[in-house]
């Protein structure tokens, strides 16, 4: 199981209201007890934090708010001593506007080679006042920002598929390629067992930067999933494989077509990629069944394990999402004020935890999901930091609500996140203490206890360690599958109880099981 740490919000050792690497190190026993095999850290590099660290100013330095390079090395080593590997986040599509390359490019004249590492273009229109293309940023708004000279005279435009503080790199430039290979080695040499590759299908661009058409043949879209991008990962795979203990490449590949997605998982490319098809699926029996089936079929042709993901630092927390009428996830559909039944969402999120933990492949858990944290929807406007919110003109709530600092203690200053009276970088809701680790760990009915027990069984049950999987017949609204010789997972998506199949014992249930009936919105693992 790979556990995703958002360092800014995990634990704050120096008491300044921002999480840090020493905070993570101090909580390694918690992570070991949960049964973590590896930690994936969202970017911890020096960054102005215009996009939560995905705007990197120096790939070889830790952001001072999080600690030092020595702290990172100590954390990697201490985790390794507990059998926990480290995965770092590599952000190759763009850098921070404060990265020395971009600072140099901005200071240079149009046509200067320093600008070639990015996508600088003259504007259209009589005085260059129109952006070179009408593309839309993943964070809404235009993908181009116009530069201005020291005296304010408007100049060229530069491309950014995300926020304007994140200029896109030109991957046709040999230095861009060489620099990232060096960065990869830098972290592998420091003991990182793997890298998570941010926005992995967006690096390659059509150098002509054409306008978007109605339809693009696969591999020829101007800035998404272009065929050339695979050359990058073939080179990276060679680097990963050059270590005595091979290192891993994990892709953030958001593509609707499975055939295009699995191309990233060919033998000489990445080792695995996040299963966003599953993550965004609604909590509905047939939709989940079909996503699982598609996942298996897609991975059959490649030597990469399927992955199971319920959320991450970009996604509405499952407890909240599953408590809504529309339980699917879509960035474009996010709005304020969606009616939510958190009790229902929590039942479903617990069932989803058992479902995912029973599937063969690699399980990812985002920090706080094991506590059943809901999305924090009522952050004060002034506290919101996410460019997705601000660039939408305030209609998109953004992603801050799933990034609120974790509660460790029931009471006390910021629920043990800092242990000092420092204001956390995002405010915690008044009832945060009821979700705290301290409040849940002694309670066998808590979500934390459910996760711990499920993860323990996942390690100890031979049936779950293998890859054997088969659907079992079940009534409508119920999913059932067999793992190995003697384990069955049953998920009831309906609200009424259903009969459990014949079994020798119930290993674990997401809700209390009375007799041979599985309650509505619940899951169980059975010894059969
Ligand atoms: C990825 C990250 C997200 C970030 C974006 C731009 O999607 O997960 O948090 O904002 O890339 O780097």
Coordinates of C-alpha atoms and ligand atoms in Angstrom, one line a residue:
X1 CA 0.0 0.0 0.0
X2 CA 1.3 3.4 -1.0
X3 CA 0.3 6.3 1.3
X4 CA 0.3 9.8 -0.1
X5 CA 1.7 12.4 2.2
X6 CA 0.9 16.1 1.6
X7 CA 3.8 17.4 3.7
X8 CA 2.3 20.8 4.3
X9 CA -0.7 19.3 6.1
X10 CA 0.6 16.1 7.7
X11 CA 2.4 17.1 10.9
X12 CA 4.2 20.2 11.9
X13 CA 7.2 19.6 14.1
X14 CA 8.6 23.1 14.3
X15 CA 5.3 24.6 15.3
X16 CA 4.9 27.3 12.6
X17 CA 1.5 26.1 11.3
X18 CA 3.0 24.4 8.2
X19 CA 3.7 20.7 8.1
X20 CA 7.3 19.6 7.7
X21 CA 9.5 16.6 7.1
X22 CA 10.5 16.3 10.7
X23 CA 6.7 16.2 11.4
X24 CA 6.5 13.2 9.1
X25 CA 9.5 11.6 10.6
X26 CA 8.0 11.9 14.1
X27 CA 4.9 10.1 12.8
X28 CA 6.6 7.2 11.1
X29 CA 5.5 4.8 13.8
X30 CA 1.9 5.7 13.0
X31 CA 2.5 5.0 9.3
X32 CA 4.3 1.7 10.0
X33 CA 1.4 0.6 12.2
X34 CA -1.0 1.4 9.4
X35 CA 0.9 -1.0 7.2
X36 CA 2.5 1.4 4.7
X37 CA 4.9 -0.1 2.2
X38 CA 5.8 3.3 0.6
X39 CA 5.2 7.0 1.0
X40 CA 4.6 9.2 -1.9
X41 CA 5.4 12.8 -1.0
X42 CA 3.7 15.6 -3.0
X43 CA 6.4 18.1 -4.0
X44 CA 8.7 19.2 -1.1
X45 CA 11.0 21.3 -3.2
X46 CA 11.7 25.0 -2.9
X47 CA 8.7 26.7 -4.3
X48 CA 6.7 29.9 -3.9
X49 CA 3.7 27.6 -3.4
X50 CA 1.6 29.2 -6.1
X51 CA 0.2 25.7 -6.8
X52 CA 0.9 23.8 -3.6
X53 CA 4.5 23.1 -4.5
X54 CA 3.8 22.0 -8.1
X55 CA 5.6 25.2 -9.1
X56 CA 9.2 24.2 -8.4
X57 CA 11.9 26.8 -8.1
X58 CA 14.7 24.3 -7.3
X59 CA 14.3 20.6 -7.8
X60 CA 17.4 19.9 -5.6
X61 CA 16.4 21.8 -2.5
X62 CA 13.7 21.3 0.1
X63 CA 11.4 24.2 0.7
X64 CA 12.6 25.9 3.9
X65 CA 9.0 25.7 5.2
X66 CA 9.4 21.9 5.1
X67 CA 13.0 21.5 6.2
X68 CA 16.3 20.8 4.6
X69 CA 17.9 18.3 2.3
X70 CA 19.5 16.7 5.4
X71 CA 15.9 16.3 6.8
X72 CA 14.8 14.6 3.6
X73 CA 17.8 12.2 3.7
X74 CA 17.1 11.4 7.3
X75 CA 13.4 10.8 6.6
X76 CA 14.2 8.5 3.7
X77 CA 16.7 6.5 5.8
X78 CA 14.4 6.3 8.9
X79 CA 11.5 5.2 6.8
X80 CA 13.6 2.6 5.0
X81 CA 14.7 1.2 8.4
X82 CA 11.0 0.6 9.1
X83 CA 10.6 -1.1 5.7
X84 CA 8.9 1.9 4.1
X85 CA 10.1 3.2 0.7
X86 CA 10.0 6.8 -0.5
X87 CA 8.5 8.1 -3.7
X88 CA 9.1 11.7 -4.7
X89 CA 7.0 13.8 -7.0
X90 CA 8.7 14.9 -10.3
X91 CA 7.1 17.8 -12.0
X92 CA 8.5 17.9 -15.6
X93 CA 5.8 19.8 -17.5
X94 CA 6.5 23.2 -16.0
X95 CA 8.6 25.1 -13.4
X96 CA 7.9 27.9 -11.1
X97 CA 8.1 31.4 -12.6
X98 CA 10.9 31.9 -9.9
X99 CA 13.0 29.0 -11.4
X100 CA 16.4 30.5 -12.5
X101 CA 15.7 29.4 -16.1
X102 CA 12.5 31.4 -16.3
X103 CA 14.0 34.4 -14.5
X104 CA 16.7 34.3 -17.1
X105 CA 14.3 33.9 -20.0
X106 CA 12.2 36.8 -18.9
X107 CA 15.2 39.1 -18.6
X108 CA 16.3 38.0 -22.1
X109 CA 15.2 39.6 -25.4
X110 CA 12.8 37.8 -27.8
X111 CA 14.8 35.3 -29.8
X112 CA 17.4 34.9 -27.1
X113 CA 18.3 31.2 -26.6
X114 CA 17.3 31.5 -22.9
X115 CA 13.7 31.7 -24.0
X116 CA 14.0 28.5 -26.0
X117 CA 13.6 26.4 -22.9
X118 CA 10.0 27.6 -22.7
X119 CA 7.3 28.5 -25.2
X120 CA 7.7 32.2 -25.8
X121 CA 5.7 33.5 -28.8
X122 CA 4.7 36.9 -30.3
X123 CA 1.1 37.7 -29.9
X124 CA -1.4 38.0 -32.7
X125 CA -3.2 41.2 -33.7
X126 CA -1.8 44.5 -34.7
X127 CA 0.3 45.0 -31.6
X128 CA 0.6 41.5 -30.4
X129 CA -2.3 42.0 -28.0
X130 CA -4.0 38.6 -28.8
X131 CA -2.7 35.4 -27.2
X132 CA -1.0 33.0 -29.7
X133 CA -3.7 30.4 -29.2
X134 CA -7.2 30.3 -27.6
X135 CA -6.4 27.2 -25.5
X136 CA -7.9 26.9 -22.1
X137 CA -5.8 26.2 -19.0
X138 CA -6.5 23.1 -16.8
X139 CA -7.1 25.8 -14.1
X140 CA -9.5 27.7 -16.4
X141 CA -8.7 30.9 -18.1
X142 CA -6.1 31.4 -20.9
X143 CA -2.9 29.3 -21.2
X144 CA -0.8 32.4 -22.1
X145 CA 0.5 35.4 -20.2
X146 CA 2.0 38.4 -21.8
X147 CA 5.4 39.6 -20.6
X148 CA 6.3 43.2 -20.0
X149 CA 9.7 44.8 -20.2
X150 CA 11.2 46.7 -17.2
X151 CA 9.5 49.9 -18.4
X152 CA 6.1 48.1 -18.7
X153 CA 6.2 47.8 -22.5
X154 CA 4.2 44.7 -23.4
X155 CA 6.3 41.9 -25.0
X156 CA 6.0 38.3 -26.0
X157 CA 3.6 35.7 -24.4
X158 CA 4.6 32.5 -22.7
X159 CA 2.7 29.3 -22.4
X160 CA 1.3 27.8 -19.2
X161 CA -1.1 24.9 -19.3
X162 CA -1.7 25.5 -15.6
X163 CA -1.4 28.8 -13.6
X164 CA 0.6 31.7 -15.0
X165 CA 3.2 31.0 -12.2
X166 CA 3.9 27.7 -13.9
X167 CA 5.5 28.3 -17.3
X168 CA 5.6 25.1 -19.5
X169 CA 9.0 23.8 -20.5
X170 CA 9.9 23.0 -24.0
X171 CA 10.7 19.3 -24.1
X172 CA 12.3 19.6 -27.5
X173 CA 15.2 21.4 -25.8
X174 CA 18.1 19.1 -25.0
X175 CA 18.8 20.9 -21.7
X176 CA 15.3 20.4 -20.5
X177 CA 15.7 16.7 -21.1
X178 CA 19.2 16.5 -19.5
X179 CA 18.2 18.5 -16.5
X180 CA 15.3 16.2 -15.6
X181 CA 17.4 13.1 -16.1
X182 CA 19.9 14.6 -13.6
X183 CA 17.1 15.4 -11.2
X184 CA 15.8 11.9 -11.4
X185 CA 19.3 10.6 -10.6
X186 CA 19.7 13.1 -7.8
X187 CA 16.7 11.6 -6.0
X188 CA 17.3 8.0 -6.9
X189 CA 20.9 8.5 -5.6
X190 CA 19.4 9.8 -2.3
X191 CA 17.5 6.6 -1.8
X192 CA 14.1 7.4 -3.4
X193 CA 12.6 4.1 -4.6
X194 CA 10.4 5.7 -7.1
X195 CA 9.0 8.9 -8.7
X196 CA 5.5 10.0 -9.3
X197 CA 5.4 11.8 -12.6
X198 CA 3.2 14.9 -12.6
X199 CA 1.0 15.7 -15.6
X200 CA 2.9 12.9 -17.4
X201 CA 1.0 13.0 -20.7
X202 CA 1.3 16.8 -21.2
X203 CA 5.1 17.3 -21.7
X204 CA 5.3 17.1 -25.5
X205 CA 3.9 19.9 -27.6
X206 CA 3.4 20.4 -31.3
X207 CA 6.1 23.1 -32.0
X208 CA 3.7 24.8 -34.4
X209 CA 1.4 25.4 -31.4
X210 CA -1.7 25.1 -33.6
X211 CA -5.2 26.0 -32.5
X212 CA -7.3 23.0 -31.3
X213 CA -9.3 21.2 -33.9
X214 CA -12.6 19.3 -33.6
X215 CA -10.7 16.1 -33.7
X216 CA -7.1 15.1 -33.5
X217 CA -5.8 11.7 -34.5
X218 CA -4.5 9.8 -31.5
X219 CA -1.0 11.1 -30.6
X220 CA -1.3 14.3 -32.5
X221 CA -3.1 16.6 -30.2
X222 CA -1.1 19.9 -29.8
X223 CA -0.4 19.5 -26.1
X224 CA -1.8 16.2 -24.8
X225 CA -0.6 12.6 -25.1
X226 CA 1.6 13.2 -28.1
X227 CA 3.4 10.2 -29.3
X228 CA 6.9 11.8 -28.7
X229 CA 6.3 11.9 -25.0
X230 CA 7.0 8.2 -24.7
X231 CA 10.6 8.8 -25.7
X232 CA 11.0 10.6 -22.4
X233 CA 9.8 7.7 -20.4
X234 CA 11.9 5.2 -22.3
X235 CA 15.0 7.2 -21.3
X236 CA 13.8 7.4 -17.7
X237 CA 13.1 3.7 -17.6
X238 CA 16.7 3.1 -18.6
X239 CA 17.9 5.3 -15.7
X240 CA 15.5 3.6 -13.2
X241 CA 16.7 0.2 -14.4
X242 CA 20.4 1.1 -14.0
X243 CA 20.2 1.0 -10.2
X244 CA 21.1 -2.3 -8.5
X245 CA 17.7 -2.2 -6.9
X246 CA 15.6 -1.0 -9.8
X247 CA 13.7 2.3 -9.2
X248 CA 10.1 2.8 -10.1
X249 CA 8.2 5.3 -12.4
X250 CA 4.6 6.0 -11.6
X251 CA 2.5 8.1 -14.0
X252 CA -0.1 10.7 -13.4
X253 CA -1.8 10.0 -16.7
X254 CA -5.3 11.4 -17.1
X255 CA -6.6 10.0 -20.4
X256 CA -10.1 8.9 -21.2
X257 CA -9.1 6.2 -23.7
X258 CA -7.7 3.1 -22.0
X259 CA -5.7 2.1 -25.1
X260 CA -3.8 5.4 -24.9
X261 CA -3.4 5.1 -21.1
X262 CA -1.8 1.7 -21.2
X263 CA 0.8 2.8 -23.8
X264 CA 2.5 4.5 -20.8
X265 CA 2.8 1.1 -19.2
X266 CA 4.7 -0.7 -21.9
X267 CA 7.6 -2.8 -20.8
X268 CA 10.2 -0.1 -21.4
X269 CA 8.2 2.8 -19.9
X270 CA 6.4 3.3 -16.6
X271 CA 5.8 0.6 -13.9
X272 CA 2.3 1.8 -13.1
X273 CA -0.1 4.7 -13.4
X274 CA -3.0 6.0 -11.3
X275 CA -6.4 4.5 -12.1
X276 CA -8.4 7.7 -12.5
X277 CA -11.2 5.8 -14.4
X278 CA -11.9 4.0 -11.1
X279 CA -11.3 7.0 -8.9
X280 CA -13.8 9.2 -10.8
X281 CA -16.5 6.5 -11.2
X282 CA -19.8 7.0 -9.4
X283 CA -20.5 4.8 -6.3
X284 CA -22.9 2.6 -8.2
X285 CA -22.8 -1.2 -8.7
X286 CA -22.6 -1.5 -12.4
X287 CA -20.3 1.5 -12.9
X288 CA -17.8 0.1 -10.4
X289 CA -18.0 -3.4 -11.8
X290 CA -17.4 -2.1 -15.3
X291 CA -14.5 0.1 -14.2
X292 CA -12.8 -2.9 -12.4
X293 CA -13.4 -5.1 -15.5
X294 CA -12.0 -2.4 -17.8
X295 CA -9.0 -2.0 -15.6
X296 CA -8.1 -5.7 -15.6
X297 CA -8.6 -5.9 -19.4
X298 CA -6.4 -2.9 -19.9
X299 CA -3.6 -4.3 -17.8
X300 CA -3.8 -7.8 -19.3
X301 CA -1.6 -6.7 -22.2
X302 CA 1.1 -5.0 -20.1
X303 CA 3.4 -6.1 -17.3
X304 CA 2.1 -3.5 -14.9
X305 CA -0.2 -4.0 -11.9
X306 CA -3.6 -2.2 -11.8
X307 CA -3.8 0.5 -9.2
X308 CA -6.7 1.4 -6.9
X309 CA -7.2 5.0 -5.9
X310 CA -10.1 6.6 -4.2
X311 CA -8.7 10.1 -3.9
X312 CA -5.7 12.3 -3.7
X313 CA -4.8 16.0 -3.0
X314 CA -6.8 17.1 -6.1
X315 CA -10.0 15.3 -5.4
X316 CA -13.1 15.9 -3.2
X317 CA -12.8 13.6 -0.2
X318 CA -14.8 10.3 -0.7
X319 CA -16.8 10.8 2.5
X320 CA -18.2 14.0 1.0
X321 CA -18.4 12.9 -2.6
X322 CA -20.2 9.7 -1.9
X323 CA -22.8 11.5 0.3
X324 CA -24.1 13.4 -2.8
X325 CA -26.6 12.7 -5.4
X326 CA -23.9 12.7 -8.1
X327 CA -21.1 10.5 -6.6
X328 CA -18.8 10.7 -9.6
X329 CA -15.9 13.1 -9.8
X330 CA -15.4 15.7 -12.4
X331 CA -13.2 18.8 -12.0
X332 CA -15.5 20.8 -14.2
X333 CA -18.6 20.0 -12.2
X334 CA -17.3 21.2 -8.8
X335 CA -19.5 23.8 -7.2
X336 CA -20.3 25.3 -3.8
X337 CA -23.5 24.3 -1.9
X338 CA -24.0 20.8 -3.2
X339 CA -26.4 19.0 -0.7
X340 CA -24.4 16.3 1.1
X341 CA -25.3 13.5 3.5
X342 CA -22.1 12.9 5.3
X343 CA -23.4 9.9 7.3
X344 CA -24.3 8.1 4.0
X345 CA -21.0 9.2 2.5
X346 CA -19.1 7.8 5.4
X347 CA -20.8 4.4 5.1
X348 CA -20.0 4.3 1.4
X349 CA -16.4 5.4 1.9
X350 CA -15.9 2.7 4.4
X351 CA -17.4 0.1 2.0
X352 CA -15.1 1.6 -0.7
X353 CA -12.1 1.1 1.5
X354 CA -12.8 -2.6 1.9
X355 CA -13.6 -2.9 -1.8
X356 CA -10.3 -1.4 -2.9
X357 CA -8.2 -3.2 -0.3
X358 CA -9.6 -6.5 -1.6
X359 CA -8.6 -5.9 -5.2
X360 CA -5.4 -7.3 -6.7
X361 CA -2.9 -4.6 -7.6
X362 CA -1.4 -1.6 -5.9
X363 CA -3.5 0.3 -3.4
X364 CA -3.0 4.1 -2.9
X365 CA -4.4 5.9 0.2
X366 CA -4.4 9.7 0.5
X367 CA -3.6 11.0 4.0
X368 CA -6.7 11.5 6.1
X369 CA -8.9 9.1 4.2
X370 CA -8.0 6.5 6.8
X371 CA -9.6 8.9 9.3
X372 CA -12.7 9.3 7.2
X373 CA -12.1 13.0 6.9
X374 CA -14.7 14.9 5.0
X375 CA -14.0 17.7 2.5
X376 CA -13.8 21.0 4.4
X377 CA -16.3 23.0 2.4
X378 CA -16.6 26.1 4.5
X379 CA -13.1 27.5 4.5
X380 CA -13.1 31.3 4.8
X381 CA -12.7 32.9 1.4
X382 CA -9.5 34.6 2.5
X383 CA -7.9 31.3 3.5
X384 CA -8.4 29.7 0.1
X385 CA -5.1 29.3 -1.8
X386 CA -5.8 27.0 -4.7
X387 CA -5.3 28.7 -8.1
X388 CA -8.1 26.5 -9.4
X389 CA -10.5 28.4 -7.2
X390 CA -9.1 31.8 -7.9
X391 CA -8.7 31.4 -11.6
X392 CA -12.3 30.2 -11.9
X393 CA -13.5 33.5 -10.6
X394 CA -14.6 31.9 -7.4
X395 CA -17.1 29.4 -8.8
X396 CA -14.9 26.3 -8.4
X397 CA -14.3 25.6 -4.7
X398 CA -10.9 24.4 -5.6
X399 CA -8.8 21.7 -3.8
X400 CA -8.0 23.3 -0.5
X401 CA -10.9 21.4 1.2
X402 CA -9.0 18.1 1.0
X403 CA -5.7 19.6 2.1
X404 CA -6.7 20.8 5.6
X405 CA -4.0 19.9 8.2
X406 CA -4.7 16.5 9.9
X407 CA -6.1 16.2 13.4
X408 CA -3.9 14.1 15.7
X409 CA -5.5 14.8 19.1
X410 CA -9.0 15.3 20.2
X411 CA -8.3 18.6 21.9
X412 CA -5.4 21.0 22.2
X413 CA -3.9 23.6 19.9
X414 CA -4.8 22.7 16.3
X415 CA -5.7 19.2 17.3
X416 CA -2.1 18.2 17.6
X417 CA -1.1 19.1 14.1
X418 CA 1.5 21.6 15.4
X419 CA 1.0 21.2 19.1
X420 CA 1.6 24.9 19.4
X421 CA -0.9 27.7 19.2
X422 CA 0.3 28.6 15.6
X423 CA -2.5 29.1 13.1
X424 CA -2.4 26.2 10.7
X425 CA -1.9 27.3 7.1
X426 CA -5.5 26.3 6.4
X427 CA -7.9 26.6 9.3
X428 CA -9.3 23.3 10.8
X429 CA -13.1 23.1 11.3
X430 CA -14.4 23.2 14.9
X431 CA -15.3 19.5 15.0
X432 CA -11.9 18.3 13.6
X433 CA -11.0 16.7 16.9
X434 CA -13.7 14.1 16.6
X435 CA -11.8 12.7 13.6
X436 CA -8.5 12.8 15.3
X437 CA -6.2 9.7 15.4
X438 CA -6.4 9.9 19.2
X439 CA -10.2 9.8 19.1
X440 CA -10.3 6.8 16.7
X441 CA -7.5 4.5 17.7
X442 CA -9.1 2.8 20.7
X443 CA -12.4 2.5 19.0
X444 CA -12.9 -0.7 17.1
X445 CA -15.8 0.8 15.2
X446 CA -13.7 3.8 13.9
X447 CA -12.6 4.2 10.3
X448 CA -9.0 4.2 11.4
X449 CA -9.5 0.8 13.0
X450 CA -11.3 -0.4 9.9
X451 CA -8.3 0.6 7.7
X452 CA -5.8 -0.9 10.1
X453 CA -7.5 -4.2 10.2
X454 CA -8.2 -4.3 6.5
X455 CA -4.6 -3.5 5.7
X456 CA -3.4 -6.1 8.2
X457 CA -5.6 -8.8 6.5
X458 CA -4.4 -7.6 3.1
X459 CA -0.9 -8.5 4.2
X460 CA -1.6 -11.7 6.0
X461 CA -4.3 -13.4 4.0
X462 CA -2.7 -15.5 1.3
X463 CA -5.7 -15.1 -1.0
X464 CA -5.2 -11.3 -1.0
X465 CA -1.5 -11.4 -1.6
X466 CA -2.0 -13.3 -4.9
X467 CA -3.5 -12.1 -8.1
X468 CA -6.3 -14.6 -8.4
X469 CA -9.7 -12.8 -8.9
X470 CA -13.1 -14.0 -10.1
X471 CA -16.5 -12.4 -10.1
X472 CA -19.2 -14.3 -8.2
X473 CA -22.8 -14.2 -9.1
X474 CA -24.8 -11.7 -7.0
X475 CA -28.1 -10.0 -7.0
X476 CA -28.6 -6.6 -8.6
X477 CA -27.0 -3.8 -6.7
X478 CA -24.5 -6.2 -5.1
X479 CA -20.9 -6.9 -6.2
X480 CA -19.2 -10.1 -5.1
X481 CA -15.8 -11.5 -6.1
X482 CA -13.6 -14.3 -5.0
X483 CA -9.9 -13.9 -4.2
X484 CA -7.8 -17.0 -4.1
X485 CA -9.2 -20.2 -2.7
X486 CA -11.2 -19.0 0.2
X487 CA -11.9 -15.3 0.4
X488 CA -14.9 -13.4 -0.9
X489 CA -15.6 -9.7 -0.9
X490 CA -19.2 -8.6 -1.0
X491 CA -20.3 -5.0 -1.5
X492 CA -23.9 -3.9 -1.1
X493 CA -24.6 -0.7 -3.0
X494 CA -28.3 -0.7 -2.2
X495 CA -29.8 0.7 1.0
X496 CA -31.6 -2.5 2.2
X497 CA -29.8 -5.5 3.8
X498 CA -29.0 -8.5 1.6
X499 CA -28.2 -12.1 2.4
X500 CA -24.5 -12.9 2.5
X501 CA -23.3 -15.9 0.5
X502 CA -22.4 -19.1 2.4
X503 CA -19.3 -18.5 4.5
X504 CA -17.4 -19.9 7.4
X505 CA -16.6 -16.6 9.0
X506 CA -16.8 -12.8 8.5
X507 CA -13.3 -11.5 8.4
X508 CA -14.2 -7.8 8.5
X509 CA -17.2 -5.6 7.7
X510 CA -17.5 -1.9 7.0
X511 CA -20.7 -1.9 9.1
X512 CA -22.0 -4.1 11.9
X513 CA -23.1 -7.4 10.5
X514 CA -26.1 -9.1 12.2
X515 CA -26.7 -12.8 11.4
X516 CA -26.1 -13.5 7.7
X517 CA -27.2 -10.2 6.4
X518 CA -25.0 -7.5 5.0
X519 CA -26.5 -4.0 5.7
X520 CA -27.1 -1.5 3.0
X521 CA -24.2 0.7 1.8
X522 CA -21.7 -1.8 3.3
X523 CA -19.0 -4.3 2.4
X524 CA -17.6 -7.4 4.0
X525 CA -14.8 -9.9 3.5
X526 CA -15.8 -13.5 4.1
X527 CA -13.9 -16.7 4.6
X528 CA -15.6 -19.1 2.2
Ligands
LIG1 C1 -1.1 17.5 -11.1 C2 -1.1 17.7 -9.6 C3 -1.9 18.9 -9.2 C4 -1.2 20.1 -9.9 C5 -1.0 19.9 -11.4 C6 -0.1 20.9 -12.0 O1 -2.4 17.3 -11.6 O2 -1.7 16.5 -9.0 O3 -2.0 19.1 -7.9 O4 -1.9 21.3 -9.6 O5 -0.5 18.6 -11.7 O6 1.2 20.6 -11.6

